[in-house]
Amino acid sequence: MTFAWWHIPLALLPMLPAFWSILHIWRHQFASPLQRALWLLLVVFVPVLGGLIYIVTGRRKAGDPFP
């Protein structure tokens, strides 16, 4: 099997929700630092599933973005 240029974007596609979730967690405030840390741990250690779970449920729990 040969390696083609399109293998890289195809491999990174499932990681997009995790990347977006990490940025969203980093830029928004939460009720407590523990809540932020737990979401970050979930997204980092279970990237694809954690990112999707955060987008569906955790995004609503995030407060206003930092100024």
Short mmCIF file of N, CA and C in Angstrom, two decimals:
data_model
loop_
_atom_site.label_atom_id
_atom_site.label_comp_id
_atom_site.label_asym_id
_atom_site.label_seq_id
_atom_site.Cartn_x
_atom_site.Cartn_y
_atom_site.Cartn_z
N MET A 1 0.84 -1.18 0.00
CA MET A 1 0.00 0.00 0.00
C MET A 1 0.89 1.24 0.00
N THR A 2 0.55 2.17 -0.81
CA THR A 2 1.33 3.40 -0.89
C THR A 2 0.68 4.49 -0.05
N PHE A 3 1.49 5.43 0.33
CA PHE A 3 1.02 6.55 1.15
C PHE A 3 0.69 7.71 0.24
N ALA A 4 -0.49 8.25 0.36
CA ALA A 4 -0.91 9.38 -0.45
C ALA A 4 -1.11 10.60 0.44
N TRP A 5 -1.11 11.76 -0.14
CA TRP A 5 -1.24 13.01 0.61
C TRP A 5 -2.59 13.10 1.32
N TRP A 6 -3.61 12.48 0.75
CA TRP A 6 -4.95 12.61 1.33
C TRP A 6 -5.16 11.72 2.55
N HIS A 7 -4.20 10.86 2.87
CA HIS A 7 -4.31 10.05 4.08
C HIS A 7 -4.22 10.89 5.35
N ILE A 8 -3.44 11.96 5.30
CA ILE A 8 -3.27 12.80 6.49
C ILE A 8 -4.57 13.51 6.86
N PRO A 9 -5.20 14.25 5.94
CA PRO A 9 -6.49 14.88 6.32
C PRO A 9 -7.56 13.87 6.69
N LEU A 10 -7.55 12.72 6.04
CA LEU A 10 -8.53 11.69 6.36
C LEU A 10 -8.33 11.15 7.77
N ALA A 11 -7.08 11.02 8.19
CA ALA A 11 -6.79 10.54 9.53
C ALA A 11 -7.11 11.59 10.59
N LEU A 12 -6.96 12.86 10.25
CA LEU A 12 -7.22 13.94 11.21
C LEU A 12 -8.69 14.32 11.31
N LEU A 13 -9.49 13.92 10.36
CA LEU A 13 -10.91 14.28 10.34
C LEU A 13 -11.66 13.88 11.62
N PRO A 14 -11.48 12.68 12.15
CA PRO A 14 -12.19 12.34 13.40
C PRO A 14 -11.70 13.15 14.60
N MET A 15 -10.54 13.76 14.50
CA MET A 15 -9.99 14.53 15.62
C MET A 15 -10.51 15.97 15.66
N LEU A 16 -11.18 16.43 14.63
CA LEU A 16 -11.67 17.81 14.60
C LEU A 16 -12.58 18.16 15.77
N PRO A 17 -13.54 17.30 16.16
CA PRO A 17 -14.35 17.65 17.34
C PRO A 17 -13.51 17.82 18.61
N ALA A 18 -12.47 17.02 18.77
CA ALA A 18 -11.62 17.13 19.95
C ALA A 18 -10.84 18.43 19.93
N PHE A 19 -10.26 18.78 18.77
CA PHE A 19 -9.52 20.04 18.67
C PHE A 19 -10.43 21.23 18.96
N TRP A 20 -11.64 21.22 18.37
CA TRP A 20 -12.56 22.32 18.60
C TRP A 20 -12.97 22.39 20.07
N SER A 21 -13.21 21.24 20.68
CA SER A 21 -13.62 21.20 22.09
C SER A 21 -12.53 21.74 23.01
N ILE A 22 -11.29 21.39 22.76
CA ILE A 22 -10.19 21.89 23.58
C ILE A 22 -10.11 23.40 23.47
N LEU A 23 -10.23 23.94 22.28
CA LEU A 23 -10.21 25.40 22.12
C LEU A 23 -11.39 26.05 22.83
N HIS A 24 -12.56 25.45 22.73
CA HIS A 24 -13.75 26.02 23.36
C HIS A 24 -13.62 25.99 24.88
N ILE A 25 -13.12 24.88 25.42
CA ILE A 25 -12.92 24.77 26.87
C ILE A 25 -11.91 25.80 27.34
N TRP A 26 -10.85 25.97 26.60
CA TRP A 26 -9.78 26.90 26.97
C TRP A 26 -10.26 28.35 26.97
N ARG A 27 -11.15 28.71 26.06
CA ARG A 27 -11.57 30.11 25.88
C ARG A 27 -12.80 30.51 26.69
N HIS A 28 -13.48 29.57 27.33
CA HIS A 28 -14.71 29.90 28.05
C HIS A 28 -14.58 29.63 29.55
N GLN A 29 -15.42 30.33 30.30
CA GLN A 29 -15.43 30.17 31.74
C GLN A 29 -16.40 29.05 32.13
N PHE A 30 -16.12 28.41 33.26
CA PHE A 30 -16.99 27.36 33.78
C PHE A 30 -17.34 27.70 35.22
N ALA A 31 -18.29 26.96 35.78
CA ALA A 31 -18.74 27.21 37.14
C ALA A 31 -17.60 27.02 38.14
N SER A 32 -16.72 26.07 37.88
CA SER A 32 -15.58 25.83 38.77
C SER A 32 -14.38 25.38 37.94
N PRO A 33 -13.19 25.58 38.47
CA PRO A 33 -12.00 25.10 37.76
C PRO A 33 -11.99 23.57 37.64
N LEU A 34 -12.59 22.87 38.61
CA LEU A 34 -12.65 21.42 38.55
C LEU A 34 -13.48 20.96 37.35
N GLN A 35 -14.58 21.62 37.11
CA GLN A 35 -15.43 21.26 35.98
C GLN A 35 -14.67 21.43 34.66
N ARG A 36 -13.94 22.51 34.53
CA ARG A 36 -13.12 22.75 33.34
C ARG A 36 -12.06 21.66 33.19
N ALA A 37 -11.39 21.32 34.29
CA ALA A 37 -10.33 20.32 34.25
C ALA A 37 -10.89 18.95 33.86
N LEU A 38 -12.05 18.59 34.37
CA LEU A 38 -12.64 17.29 34.05
C LEU A 38 -13.03 17.21 32.57
N TRP A 39 -13.60 18.27 32.03
CA TRP A 39 -13.92 18.28 30.61
C TRP A 39 -12.66 18.18 29.77
N LEU A 40 -11.64 18.90 30.16
CA LEU A 40 -10.38 18.87 29.43
C LEU A 40 -9.75 17.48 29.47
N LEU A 41 -9.78 16.83 30.63
CA LEU A 41 -9.25 15.48 30.74
C LEU A 41 -10.02 14.50 29.86
N LEU A 42 -11.34 14.62 29.85
CA LEU A 42 -12.16 13.74 29.02
C LEU A 42 -11.81 13.90 27.55
N VAL A 43 -11.71 15.13 27.10
CA VAL A 43 -11.46 15.38 25.67
C VAL A 43 -10.04 14.98 25.29
N VAL A 44 -9.08 15.16 26.18
CA VAL A 44 -7.69 14.83 25.85
C VAL A 44 -7.45 13.32 25.86
N PHE A 45 -7.99 12.61 26.84
CA PHE A 45 -7.70 11.19 26.97
C PHE A 45 -8.66 10.28 26.21
N VAL A 46 -9.82 10.79 25.82
CA VAL A 46 -10.75 10.03 24.99
C VAL A 46 -11.15 10.96 23.84
N PRO A 47 -10.24 11.20 22.90
CA PRO A 47 -10.39 12.31 21.96
C PRO A 47 -11.66 12.32 21.11
N VAL A 48 -11.92 11.29 20.36
CA VAL A 48 -13.05 11.34 19.43
C VAL A 48 -14.37 11.34 20.20
N LEU A 49 -14.56 10.38 21.07
CA LEU A 49 -15.80 10.29 21.84
C LEU A 49 -15.94 11.45 22.82
N GLY A 50 -14.85 11.83 23.49
CA GLY A 50 -14.89 12.94 24.43
C GLY A 50 -15.25 14.25 23.76
N GLY A 51 -14.69 14.48 22.57
CA GLY A 51 -15.03 15.70 21.83
C GLY A 51 -16.49 15.75 21.45
N LEU A 52 -17.03 14.63 21.01
CA LEU A 52 -18.45 14.60 20.65
C LEU A 52 -19.35 14.76 21.87
N ILE A 53 -18.98 14.15 22.98
CA ILE A 53 -19.77 14.31 24.21
C ILE A 53 -19.76 15.76 24.66
N TYR A 54 -18.59 16.42 24.57
CA TYR A 54 -18.52 17.81 24.98
C TYR A 54 -19.38 18.69 24.08
N ILE A 55 -19.34 18.45 22.79
CA ILE A 55 -20.14 19.27 21.86
C ILE A 55 -21.63 19.11 22.14
N VAL A 56 -22.06 17.89 22.44
CA VAL A 56 -23.49 17.64 22.66
C VAL A 56 -23.95 18.14 24.03
N THR A 57 -23.17 17.91 25.11
CA THR A 57 -23.66 18.23 26.44
C THR A 57 -22.88 19.35 27.14
N GLY A 58 -21.58 19.35 27.03
CA GLY A 58 -20.77 20.28 27.82
C GLY A 58 -20.74 21.70 27.32
N ARG A 59 -20.97 21.87 26.03
CA ARG A 59 -20.90 23.22 25.46
C ARG A 59 -21.92 24.17 26.10
N ARG A 60 -23.07 23.63 26.45
CA ARG A 60 -24.12 24.45 27.10
C ARG A 60 -23.73 24.86 28.50
N LYS A 61 -22.85 24.09 29.16
CA LYS A 61 -22.46 24.38 30.53
C LYS A 61 -21.35 25.43 30.60
N ALA A 62 -20.72 25.70 29.48
CA ALA A 62 -19.68 26.72 29.45
C ALA A 62 -20.32 28.10 29.53
N GLY A 63 -19.67 28.98 30.24
CA GLY A 63 -20.18 30.33 30.42
C GLY A 63 -19.70 31.25 29.30
N ASP A 64 -19.56 32.50 29.64
CA ASP A 64 -19.11 33.49 28.68
C ASP A 64 -17.64 33.29 28.34
N PRO A 65 -17.24 33.71 27.15
CA PRO A 65 -15.83 33.62 26.83
C PRO A 65 -15.02 34.63 27.62
N PHE A 66 -13.74 34.32 27.81
CA PHE A 66 -12.87 35.28 28.48
C PHE A 66 -12.69 36.50 27.61
N PRO A 67 -12.53 37.66 28.22
CA PRO A 67 -12.36 38.88 27.39
C PRO A 67 -11.03 38.90 26.70
#
